[in-house]
mmCIF file of C-alpha atoms in Angstrom:
data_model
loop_
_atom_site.group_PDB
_atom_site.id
_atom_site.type_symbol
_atom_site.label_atom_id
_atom_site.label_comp_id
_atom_site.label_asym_id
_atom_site.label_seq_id
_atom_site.Cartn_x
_atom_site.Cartn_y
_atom_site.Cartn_z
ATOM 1 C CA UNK A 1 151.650 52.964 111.227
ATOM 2 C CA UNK A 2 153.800 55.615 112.160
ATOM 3 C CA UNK A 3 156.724 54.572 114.984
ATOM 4 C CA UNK A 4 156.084 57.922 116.616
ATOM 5 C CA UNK A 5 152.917 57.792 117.295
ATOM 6 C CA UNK A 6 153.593 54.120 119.555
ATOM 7 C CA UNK A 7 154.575 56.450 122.528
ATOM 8 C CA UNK A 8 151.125 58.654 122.552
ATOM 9 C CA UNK A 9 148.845 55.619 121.633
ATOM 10 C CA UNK A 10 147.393 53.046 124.842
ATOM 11 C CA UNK A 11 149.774 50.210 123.818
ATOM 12 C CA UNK A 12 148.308 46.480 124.384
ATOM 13 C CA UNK A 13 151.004 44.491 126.221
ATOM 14 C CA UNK A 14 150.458 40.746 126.353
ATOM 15 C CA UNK A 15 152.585 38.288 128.977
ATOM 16 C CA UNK A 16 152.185 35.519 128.210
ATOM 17 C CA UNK A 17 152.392 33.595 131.966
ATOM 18 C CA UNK A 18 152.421 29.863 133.181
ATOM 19 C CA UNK A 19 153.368 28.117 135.528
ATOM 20 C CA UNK A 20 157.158 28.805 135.965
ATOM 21 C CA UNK A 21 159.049 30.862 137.449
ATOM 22 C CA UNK A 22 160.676 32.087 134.260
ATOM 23 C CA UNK A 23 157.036 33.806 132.920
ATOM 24 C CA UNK A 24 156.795 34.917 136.776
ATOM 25 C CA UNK A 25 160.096 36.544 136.601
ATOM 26 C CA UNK A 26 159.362 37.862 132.390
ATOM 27 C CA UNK A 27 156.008 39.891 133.987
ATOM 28 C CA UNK A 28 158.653 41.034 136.455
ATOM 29 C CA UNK A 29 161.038 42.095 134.173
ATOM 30 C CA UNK A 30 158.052 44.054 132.262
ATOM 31 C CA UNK A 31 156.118 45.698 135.076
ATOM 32 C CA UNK A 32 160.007 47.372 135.862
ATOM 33 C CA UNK A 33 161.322 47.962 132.871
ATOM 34 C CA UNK A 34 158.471 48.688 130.286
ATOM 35 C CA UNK A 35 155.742 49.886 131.913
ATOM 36 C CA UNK A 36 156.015 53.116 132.520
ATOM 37 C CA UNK A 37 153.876 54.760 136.071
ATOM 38 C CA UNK A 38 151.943 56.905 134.302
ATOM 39 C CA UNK A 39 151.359 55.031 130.897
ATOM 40 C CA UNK A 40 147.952 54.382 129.297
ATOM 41 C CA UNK A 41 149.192 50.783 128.448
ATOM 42 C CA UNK A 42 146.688 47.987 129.054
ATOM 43 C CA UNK A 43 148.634 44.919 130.537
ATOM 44 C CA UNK A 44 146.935 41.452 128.965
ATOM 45 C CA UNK A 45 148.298 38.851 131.602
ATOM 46 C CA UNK A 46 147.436 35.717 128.884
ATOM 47 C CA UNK A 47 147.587 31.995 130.368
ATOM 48 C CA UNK A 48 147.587 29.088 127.745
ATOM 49 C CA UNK A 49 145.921 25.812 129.278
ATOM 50 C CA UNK A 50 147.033 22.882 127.730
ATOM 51 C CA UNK A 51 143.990 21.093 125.770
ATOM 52 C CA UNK A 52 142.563 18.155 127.217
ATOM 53 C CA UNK A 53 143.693 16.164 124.795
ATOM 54 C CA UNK A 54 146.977 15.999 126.056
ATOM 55 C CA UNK A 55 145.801 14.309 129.322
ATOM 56 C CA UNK A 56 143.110 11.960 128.032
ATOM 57 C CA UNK A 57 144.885 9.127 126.443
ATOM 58 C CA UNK A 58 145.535 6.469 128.043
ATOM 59 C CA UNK A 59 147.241 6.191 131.811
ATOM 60 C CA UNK A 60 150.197 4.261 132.076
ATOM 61 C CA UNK A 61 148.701 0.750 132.727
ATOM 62 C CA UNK A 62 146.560 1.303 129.074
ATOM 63 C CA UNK A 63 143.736 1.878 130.918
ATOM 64 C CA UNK A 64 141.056 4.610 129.814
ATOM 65 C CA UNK A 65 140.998 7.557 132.484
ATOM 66 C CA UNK A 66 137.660 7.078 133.744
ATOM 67 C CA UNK A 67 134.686 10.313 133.809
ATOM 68 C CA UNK A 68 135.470 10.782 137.562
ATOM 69 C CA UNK A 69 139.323 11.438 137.114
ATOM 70 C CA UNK A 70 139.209 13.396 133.894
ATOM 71 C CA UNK A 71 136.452 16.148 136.049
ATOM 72 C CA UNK A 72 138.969 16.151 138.582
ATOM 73 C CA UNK A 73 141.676 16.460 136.293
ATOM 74 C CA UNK A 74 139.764 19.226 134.597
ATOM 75 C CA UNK A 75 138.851 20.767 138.352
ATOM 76 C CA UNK A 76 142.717 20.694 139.102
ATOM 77 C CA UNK A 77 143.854 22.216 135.649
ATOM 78 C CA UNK A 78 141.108 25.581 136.124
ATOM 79 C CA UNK A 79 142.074 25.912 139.452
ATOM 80 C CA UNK A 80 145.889 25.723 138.886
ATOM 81 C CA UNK A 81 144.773 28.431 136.272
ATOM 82 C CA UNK A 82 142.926 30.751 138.206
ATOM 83 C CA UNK A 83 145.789 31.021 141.482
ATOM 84 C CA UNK A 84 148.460 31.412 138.677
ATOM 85 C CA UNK A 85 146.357 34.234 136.699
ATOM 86 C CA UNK A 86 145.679 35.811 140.515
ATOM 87 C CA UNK A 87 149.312 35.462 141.800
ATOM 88 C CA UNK A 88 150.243 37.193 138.115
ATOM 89 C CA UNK A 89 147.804 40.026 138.764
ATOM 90 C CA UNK A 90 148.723 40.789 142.228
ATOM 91 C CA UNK A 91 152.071 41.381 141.342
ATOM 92 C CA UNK A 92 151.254 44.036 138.767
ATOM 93 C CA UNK A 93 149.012 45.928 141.551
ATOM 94 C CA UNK A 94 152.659 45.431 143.609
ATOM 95 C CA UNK A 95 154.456 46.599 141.025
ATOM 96 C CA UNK A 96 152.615 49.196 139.143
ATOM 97 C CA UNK A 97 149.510 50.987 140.940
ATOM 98 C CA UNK A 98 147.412 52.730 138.261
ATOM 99 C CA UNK A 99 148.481 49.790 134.843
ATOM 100 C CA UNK A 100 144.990 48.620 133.676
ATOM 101 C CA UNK A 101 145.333 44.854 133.423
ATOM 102 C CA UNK A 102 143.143 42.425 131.815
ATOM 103 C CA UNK A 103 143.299 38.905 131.848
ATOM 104 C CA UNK A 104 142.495 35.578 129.638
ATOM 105 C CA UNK A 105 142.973 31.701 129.895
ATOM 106 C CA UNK A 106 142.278 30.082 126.614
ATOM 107 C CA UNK A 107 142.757 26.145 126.419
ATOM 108 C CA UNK A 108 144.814 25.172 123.417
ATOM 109 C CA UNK A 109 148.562 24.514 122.413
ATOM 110 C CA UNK A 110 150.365 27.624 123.830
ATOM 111 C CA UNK A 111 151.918 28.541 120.832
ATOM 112 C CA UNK A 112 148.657 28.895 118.489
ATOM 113 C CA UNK A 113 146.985 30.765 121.847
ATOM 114 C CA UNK A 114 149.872 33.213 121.878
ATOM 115 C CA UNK A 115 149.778 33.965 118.122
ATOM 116 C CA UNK A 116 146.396 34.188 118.107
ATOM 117 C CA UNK A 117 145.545 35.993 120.668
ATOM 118 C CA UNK A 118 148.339 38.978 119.546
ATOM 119 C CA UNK A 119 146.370 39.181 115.965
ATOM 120 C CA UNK A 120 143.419 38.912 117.641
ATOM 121 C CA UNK A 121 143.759 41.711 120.496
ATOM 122 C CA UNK A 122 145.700 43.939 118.178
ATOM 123 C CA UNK A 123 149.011 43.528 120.785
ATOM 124 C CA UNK A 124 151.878 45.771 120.558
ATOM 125 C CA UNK A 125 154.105 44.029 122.358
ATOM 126 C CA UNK A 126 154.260 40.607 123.447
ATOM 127 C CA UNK A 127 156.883 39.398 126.840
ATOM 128 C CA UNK A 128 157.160 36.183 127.211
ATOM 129 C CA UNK A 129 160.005 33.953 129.350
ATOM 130 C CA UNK A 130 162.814 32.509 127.015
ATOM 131 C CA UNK A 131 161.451 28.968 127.443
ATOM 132 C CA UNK A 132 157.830 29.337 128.160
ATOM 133 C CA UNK A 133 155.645 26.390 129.137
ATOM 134 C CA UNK A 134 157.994 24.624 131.238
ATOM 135 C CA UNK A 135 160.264 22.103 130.742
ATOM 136 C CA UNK A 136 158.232 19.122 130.425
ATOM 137 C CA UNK A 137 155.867 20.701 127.632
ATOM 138 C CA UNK A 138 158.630 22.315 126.188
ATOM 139 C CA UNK A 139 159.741 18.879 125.652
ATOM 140 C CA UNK A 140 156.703 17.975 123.783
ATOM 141 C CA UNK A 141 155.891 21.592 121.890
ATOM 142 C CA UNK A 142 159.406 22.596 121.273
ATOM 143 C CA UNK A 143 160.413 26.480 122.098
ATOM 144 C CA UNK A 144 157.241 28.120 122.761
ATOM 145 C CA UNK A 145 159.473 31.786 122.527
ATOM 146 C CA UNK A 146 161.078 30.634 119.232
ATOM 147 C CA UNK A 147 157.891 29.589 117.507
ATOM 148 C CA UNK A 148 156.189 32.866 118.583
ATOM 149 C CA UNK A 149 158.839 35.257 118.147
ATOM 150 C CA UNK A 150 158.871 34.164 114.356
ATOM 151 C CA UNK A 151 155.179 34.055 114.070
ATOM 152 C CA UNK A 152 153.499 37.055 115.274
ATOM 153 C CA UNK A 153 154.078 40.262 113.784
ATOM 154 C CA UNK A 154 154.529 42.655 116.713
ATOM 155 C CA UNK A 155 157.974 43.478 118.756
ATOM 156 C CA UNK A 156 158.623 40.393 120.808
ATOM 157 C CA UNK A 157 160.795 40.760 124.133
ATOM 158 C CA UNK A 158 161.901 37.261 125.271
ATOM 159 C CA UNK A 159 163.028 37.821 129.183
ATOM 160 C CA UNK A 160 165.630 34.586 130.188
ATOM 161 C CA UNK A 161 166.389 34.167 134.159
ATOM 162 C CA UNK A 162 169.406 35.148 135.326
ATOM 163 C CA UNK A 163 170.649 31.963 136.460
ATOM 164 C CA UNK A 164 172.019 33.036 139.349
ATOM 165 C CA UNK A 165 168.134 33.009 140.475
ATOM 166 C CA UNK A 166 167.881 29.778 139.849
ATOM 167 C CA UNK A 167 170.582 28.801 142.280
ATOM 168 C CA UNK A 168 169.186 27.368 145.544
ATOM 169 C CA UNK A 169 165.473 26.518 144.747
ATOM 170 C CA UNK B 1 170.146 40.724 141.033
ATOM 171 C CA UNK B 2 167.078 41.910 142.610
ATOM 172 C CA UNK B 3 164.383 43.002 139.121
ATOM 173 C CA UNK B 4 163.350 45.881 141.309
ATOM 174 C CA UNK B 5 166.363 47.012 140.934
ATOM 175 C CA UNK B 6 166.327 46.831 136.770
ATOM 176 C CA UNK B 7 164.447 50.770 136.920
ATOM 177 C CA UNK B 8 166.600 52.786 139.065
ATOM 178 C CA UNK B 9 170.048 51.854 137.903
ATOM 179 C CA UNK B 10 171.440 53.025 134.306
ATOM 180 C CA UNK B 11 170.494 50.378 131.893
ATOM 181 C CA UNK B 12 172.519 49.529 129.182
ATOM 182 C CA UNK B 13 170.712 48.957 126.421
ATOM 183 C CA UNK B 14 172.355 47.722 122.927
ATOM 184 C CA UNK B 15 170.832 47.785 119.464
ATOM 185 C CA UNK B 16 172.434 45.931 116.600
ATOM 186 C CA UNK B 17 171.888 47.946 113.236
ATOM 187 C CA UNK B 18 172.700 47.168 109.684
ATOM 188 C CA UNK B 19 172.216 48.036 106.442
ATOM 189 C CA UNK B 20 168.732 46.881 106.393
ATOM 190 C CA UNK B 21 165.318 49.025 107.097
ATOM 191 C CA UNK B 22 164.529 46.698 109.623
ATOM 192 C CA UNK B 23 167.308 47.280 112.089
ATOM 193 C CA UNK B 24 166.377 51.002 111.612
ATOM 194 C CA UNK B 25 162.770 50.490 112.643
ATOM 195 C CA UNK B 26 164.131 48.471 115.417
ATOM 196 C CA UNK B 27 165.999 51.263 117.091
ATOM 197 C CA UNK B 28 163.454 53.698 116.036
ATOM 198 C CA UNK B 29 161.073 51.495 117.552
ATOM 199 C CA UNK B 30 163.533 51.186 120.623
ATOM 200 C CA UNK B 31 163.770 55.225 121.186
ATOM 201 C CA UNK B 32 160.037 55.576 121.317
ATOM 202 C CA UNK B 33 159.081 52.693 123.599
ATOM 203 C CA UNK B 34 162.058 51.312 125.307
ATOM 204 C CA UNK B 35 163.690 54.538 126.480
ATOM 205 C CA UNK B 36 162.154 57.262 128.364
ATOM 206 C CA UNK B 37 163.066 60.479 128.002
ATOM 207 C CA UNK B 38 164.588 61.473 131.354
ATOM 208 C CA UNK B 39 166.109 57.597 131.899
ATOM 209 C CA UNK B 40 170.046 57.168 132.460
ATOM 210 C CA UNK B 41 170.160 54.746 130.036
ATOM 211 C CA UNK B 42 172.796 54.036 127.630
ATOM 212 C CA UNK B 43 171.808 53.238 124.003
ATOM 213 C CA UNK B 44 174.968 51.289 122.800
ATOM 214 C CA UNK B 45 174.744 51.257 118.889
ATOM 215 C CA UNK B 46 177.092 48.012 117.431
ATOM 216 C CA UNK B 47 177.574 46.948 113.695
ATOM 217 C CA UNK B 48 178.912 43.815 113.412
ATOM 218 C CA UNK B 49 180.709 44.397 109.813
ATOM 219 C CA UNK B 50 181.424 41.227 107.651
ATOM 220 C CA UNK B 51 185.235 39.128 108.377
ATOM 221 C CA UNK B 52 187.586 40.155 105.470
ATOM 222 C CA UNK B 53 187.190 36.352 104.800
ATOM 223 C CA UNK B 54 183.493 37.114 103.795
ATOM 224 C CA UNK B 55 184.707 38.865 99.972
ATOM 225 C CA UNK B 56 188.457 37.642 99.953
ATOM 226 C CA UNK B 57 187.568 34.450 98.177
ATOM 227 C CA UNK B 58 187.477 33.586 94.113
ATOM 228 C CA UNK B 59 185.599 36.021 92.170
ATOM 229 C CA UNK B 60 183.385 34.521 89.437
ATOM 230 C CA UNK B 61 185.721 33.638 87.146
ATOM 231 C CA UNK B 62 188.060 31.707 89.186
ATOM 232 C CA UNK B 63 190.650 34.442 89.829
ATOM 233 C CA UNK B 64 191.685 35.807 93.048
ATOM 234 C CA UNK B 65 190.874 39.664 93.983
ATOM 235 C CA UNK B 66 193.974 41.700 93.420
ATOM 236 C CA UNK B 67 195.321 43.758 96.347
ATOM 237 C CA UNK B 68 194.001 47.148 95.070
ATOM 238 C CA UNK B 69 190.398 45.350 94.862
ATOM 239 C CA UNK B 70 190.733 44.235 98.318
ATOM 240 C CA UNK B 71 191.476 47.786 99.655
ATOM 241 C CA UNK B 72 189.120 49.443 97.656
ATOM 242 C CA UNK B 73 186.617 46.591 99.138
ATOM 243 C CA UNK B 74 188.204 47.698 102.488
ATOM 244 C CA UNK B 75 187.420 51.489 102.192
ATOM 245 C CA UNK B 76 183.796 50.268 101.051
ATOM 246 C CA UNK B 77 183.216 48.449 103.624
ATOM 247 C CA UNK B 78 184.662 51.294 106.482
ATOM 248 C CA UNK B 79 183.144 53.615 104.836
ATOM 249 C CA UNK B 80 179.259 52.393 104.783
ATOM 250 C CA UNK B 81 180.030 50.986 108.358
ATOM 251 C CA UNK B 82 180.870 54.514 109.189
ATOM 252 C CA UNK B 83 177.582 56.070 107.375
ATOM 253 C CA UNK B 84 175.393 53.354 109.168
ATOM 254 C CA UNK B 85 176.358 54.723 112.528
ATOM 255 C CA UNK B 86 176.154 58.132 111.625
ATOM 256 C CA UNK B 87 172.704 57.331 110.519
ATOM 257 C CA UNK B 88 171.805 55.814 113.112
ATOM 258 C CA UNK B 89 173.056 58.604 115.688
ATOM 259 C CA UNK B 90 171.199 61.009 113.936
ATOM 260 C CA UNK B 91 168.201 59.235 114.569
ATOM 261 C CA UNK B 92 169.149 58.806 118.191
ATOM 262 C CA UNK B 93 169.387 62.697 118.419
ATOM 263 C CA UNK B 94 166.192 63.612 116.495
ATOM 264 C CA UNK B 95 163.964 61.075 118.948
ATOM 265 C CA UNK B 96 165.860 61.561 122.611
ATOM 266 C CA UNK B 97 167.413 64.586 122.937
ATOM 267 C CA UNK B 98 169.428 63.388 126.451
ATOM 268 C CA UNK B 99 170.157 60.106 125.811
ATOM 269 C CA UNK B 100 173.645 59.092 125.869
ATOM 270 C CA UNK B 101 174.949 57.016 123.014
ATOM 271 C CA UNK B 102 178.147 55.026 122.319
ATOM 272 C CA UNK B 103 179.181 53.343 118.848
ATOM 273 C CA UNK B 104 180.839 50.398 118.421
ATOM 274 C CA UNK B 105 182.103 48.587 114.852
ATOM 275 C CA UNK B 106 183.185 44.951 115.253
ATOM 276 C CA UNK B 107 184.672 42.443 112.954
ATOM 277 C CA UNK B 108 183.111 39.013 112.747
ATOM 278 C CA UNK B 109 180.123 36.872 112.029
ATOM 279 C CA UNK B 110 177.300 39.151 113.419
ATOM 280 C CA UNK B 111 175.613 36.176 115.480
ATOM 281 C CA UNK B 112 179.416 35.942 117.396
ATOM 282 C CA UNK B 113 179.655 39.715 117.785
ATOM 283 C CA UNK B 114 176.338 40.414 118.847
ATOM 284 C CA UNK B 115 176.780 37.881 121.746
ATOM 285 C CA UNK B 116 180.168 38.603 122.856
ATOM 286 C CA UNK B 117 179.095 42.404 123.105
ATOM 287 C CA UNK B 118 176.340 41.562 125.143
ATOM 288 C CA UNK B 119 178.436 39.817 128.002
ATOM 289 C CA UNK B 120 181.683 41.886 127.745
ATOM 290 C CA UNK B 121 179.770 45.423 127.806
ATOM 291 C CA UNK B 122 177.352 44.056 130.275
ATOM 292 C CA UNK B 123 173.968 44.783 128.581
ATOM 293 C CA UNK B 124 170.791 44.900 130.242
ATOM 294 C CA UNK B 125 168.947 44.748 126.555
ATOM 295 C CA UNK B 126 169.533 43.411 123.365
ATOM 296 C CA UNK B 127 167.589 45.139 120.710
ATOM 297 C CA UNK B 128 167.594 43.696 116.938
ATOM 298 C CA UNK B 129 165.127 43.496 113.824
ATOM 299 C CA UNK B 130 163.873 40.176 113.611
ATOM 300 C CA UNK B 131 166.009 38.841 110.489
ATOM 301 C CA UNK B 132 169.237 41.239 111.065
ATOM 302 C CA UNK B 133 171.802 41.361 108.746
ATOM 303 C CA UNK B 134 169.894 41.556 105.263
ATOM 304 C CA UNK B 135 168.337 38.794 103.465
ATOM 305 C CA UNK B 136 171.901 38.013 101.865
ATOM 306 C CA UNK B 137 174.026 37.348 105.111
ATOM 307 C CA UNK B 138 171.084 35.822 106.536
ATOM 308 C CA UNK B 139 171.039 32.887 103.645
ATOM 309 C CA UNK B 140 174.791 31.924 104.506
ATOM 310 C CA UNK B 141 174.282 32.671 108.430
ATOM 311 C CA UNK B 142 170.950 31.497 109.490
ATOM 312 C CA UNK B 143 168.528 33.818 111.622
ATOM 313 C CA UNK B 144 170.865 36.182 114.006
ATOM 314 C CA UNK B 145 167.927 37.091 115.793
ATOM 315 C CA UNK B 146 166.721 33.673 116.902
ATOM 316 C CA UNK B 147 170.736 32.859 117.327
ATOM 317 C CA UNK B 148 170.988 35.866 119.790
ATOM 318 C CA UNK B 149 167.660 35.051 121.550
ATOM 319 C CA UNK B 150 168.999 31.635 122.778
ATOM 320 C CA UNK B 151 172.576 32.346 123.704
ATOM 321 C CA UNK B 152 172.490 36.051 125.339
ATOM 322 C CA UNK B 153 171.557 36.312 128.632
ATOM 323 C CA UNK B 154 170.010 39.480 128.842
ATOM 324 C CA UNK B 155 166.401 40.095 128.123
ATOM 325 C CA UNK B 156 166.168 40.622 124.083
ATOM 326 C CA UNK B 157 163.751 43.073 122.213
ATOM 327 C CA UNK B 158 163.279 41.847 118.370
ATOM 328 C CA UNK B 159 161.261 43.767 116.372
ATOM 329 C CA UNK B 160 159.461 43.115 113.242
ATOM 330 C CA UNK B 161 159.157 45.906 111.028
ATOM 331 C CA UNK B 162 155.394 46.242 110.054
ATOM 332 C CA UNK B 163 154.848 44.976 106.479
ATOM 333 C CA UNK B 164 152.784 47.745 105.332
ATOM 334 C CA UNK B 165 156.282 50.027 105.923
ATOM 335 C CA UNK B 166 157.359 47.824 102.988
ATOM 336 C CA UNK B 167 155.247 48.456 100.455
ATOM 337 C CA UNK B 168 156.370 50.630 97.927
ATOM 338 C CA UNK B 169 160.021 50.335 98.581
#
C-alpha cells in the first residue's frame, strides 16, 4: 500500500469504547482531532462485552448463580451495552455532522475483540483510551492498549486523560 | 482543557525519527493523515541520538577506544544525526507544503528524551514507529514505543509500518 494514497481512500476508524470515561474522552479526542468535516472516513464505534464466563462462577457464598440471576445479569450487561454504544454515537452526530458511523458489540475478552475485529474490518486506524476496560478488568486482563497496540497491524493512537479531568468527579 | 478546543488552537505535534524505515513511514504516515493541509500545526521532528557512553566502552579486544576513534565516532554520529533530519525535512516539504517544522537533536536514552520533549515543548501528539530506535538499541533498551505510550501524557500515534513495505529490502 502506498502512504499517499491513505488521504484519498474512505479510511475505517475503529474506537474502541466502554464504559469509562477515558474511551468517552479517546472518541472525543478523535471526532476533534482526526476526523476531518468533510472526510469519507467511516467511524466503527466497537464495544467489547465481557463473556459470560467471567460472571458465572460461583457468587461469593460458593453458591451457583441461579437461571433467574444469570438472565438478569445478561439483561443488565446488553442494556449497559446498548446506552453506552447510543451515548458514543450521539456524540459523534454532536461532534461531527456528515461522519458515517457504524457500530458493533461483540462478547469476548476485549483484547481478542479489538484485534480481531481490526483484521477483520480491514481498520486503518484504531483509538482507543490508554487503559481501556476499566480499572477493575484491567486488573484481571492486564493493559488492554498495550496488548493491542503490539498486536494489530494498523497505526494505533492511544488517547490518556488529562488528569486534570479527572479532578473533582 | 476543554477537547473542543484540541481543533482550533495550533497543535504541536512531535514525531520521533531514526535511522530505521519505520520511523520514516511513521511521519510519512503522520503528514498524510494527521496533518491537514491548511492546519497551524507544528510538526516538531526530534532524534534522540545515542549517550557518548553508548560506544565509549571496551572494544572487542579488551582495549579502550583511542581519542581520535572517539572523535571520528563523534563526527559519525553528528553527521548521520544531521542527514536524518535533513531527510526527514525533505519529506515534510514534498507532502505539506505550509506546514511549519522545527528540528531538534537530543542526547540520551531515546525512551528519556522522547518523554522529557513531550512535557517541556508541550506536545499535543506523540508520533513514533512502533519499535523506534532499530532492532539493535531496541535489544539493550526495551520497546520505546510501549515506554512512551505509558509515561507521556499526550495522546500518542504509533505506527506500524505495513509488512509488505518490507519485502524486498
Amino acid at each position: 500500500m502506498s502512504v499517499g494514497d491513505a488521504a484519498a481512500k474512505e479510511r475505517k476508524i475503529l474506537v474502541a469504547v466502554d464504559e469509562g470515561d477515558e474511551s468517552m474522552y479517546a472518541l472525543t479526542w478523535c471526532l476533534t482531532n482526526v476526523i476531518s468535516p468533510n472526510s469519507k472516513d467511516t467511524l466503527i464505534l466497537l464495544h467489547a462485552q465481557a463473556p459470560r464466563a467471567a460472571y458465572t462462577a460461583l457468587d461469593g457464598t460458593g453458591y451457583l448463580f441461579s437461571t433467574d440471576i444469570m438472565s438478569t445479569m445478561d439483561k443488565y450487561h446488553n442494556d449497559a451495552a446498548d446506552r453506552l454504544i447510543e451515548t458514543a454515537k450521539n456524540m459523534c452526530k454532536d461532534h461531527v455532522n456528515d461522519v458515517k458511523v457504524e457500530t458493533r458489540v461483540e462478547s469476548g475478552d476485549p483484547r481478542d475483540v479489538i484485534c480481531e475485529m481490526v483484521q477483520k474490518l480491514g481498520v486503518d486506524v484504531l483509538v482507543m483510551g490508554s487503559h481501556g476496560y476499566g480499572w477493575f478488568k484491567r486488573a484481571f486482563l492486564g493493559s488492554v492498549s498495550n496488548h493491542c497496540a503490539q498486536n494489530v497491524k494498523c497505526p494505533v493512537l492511544i488517547v490518556k486523560k488529562p488528569k486534570s479531568n479527572n479532578l473533582g468527579k
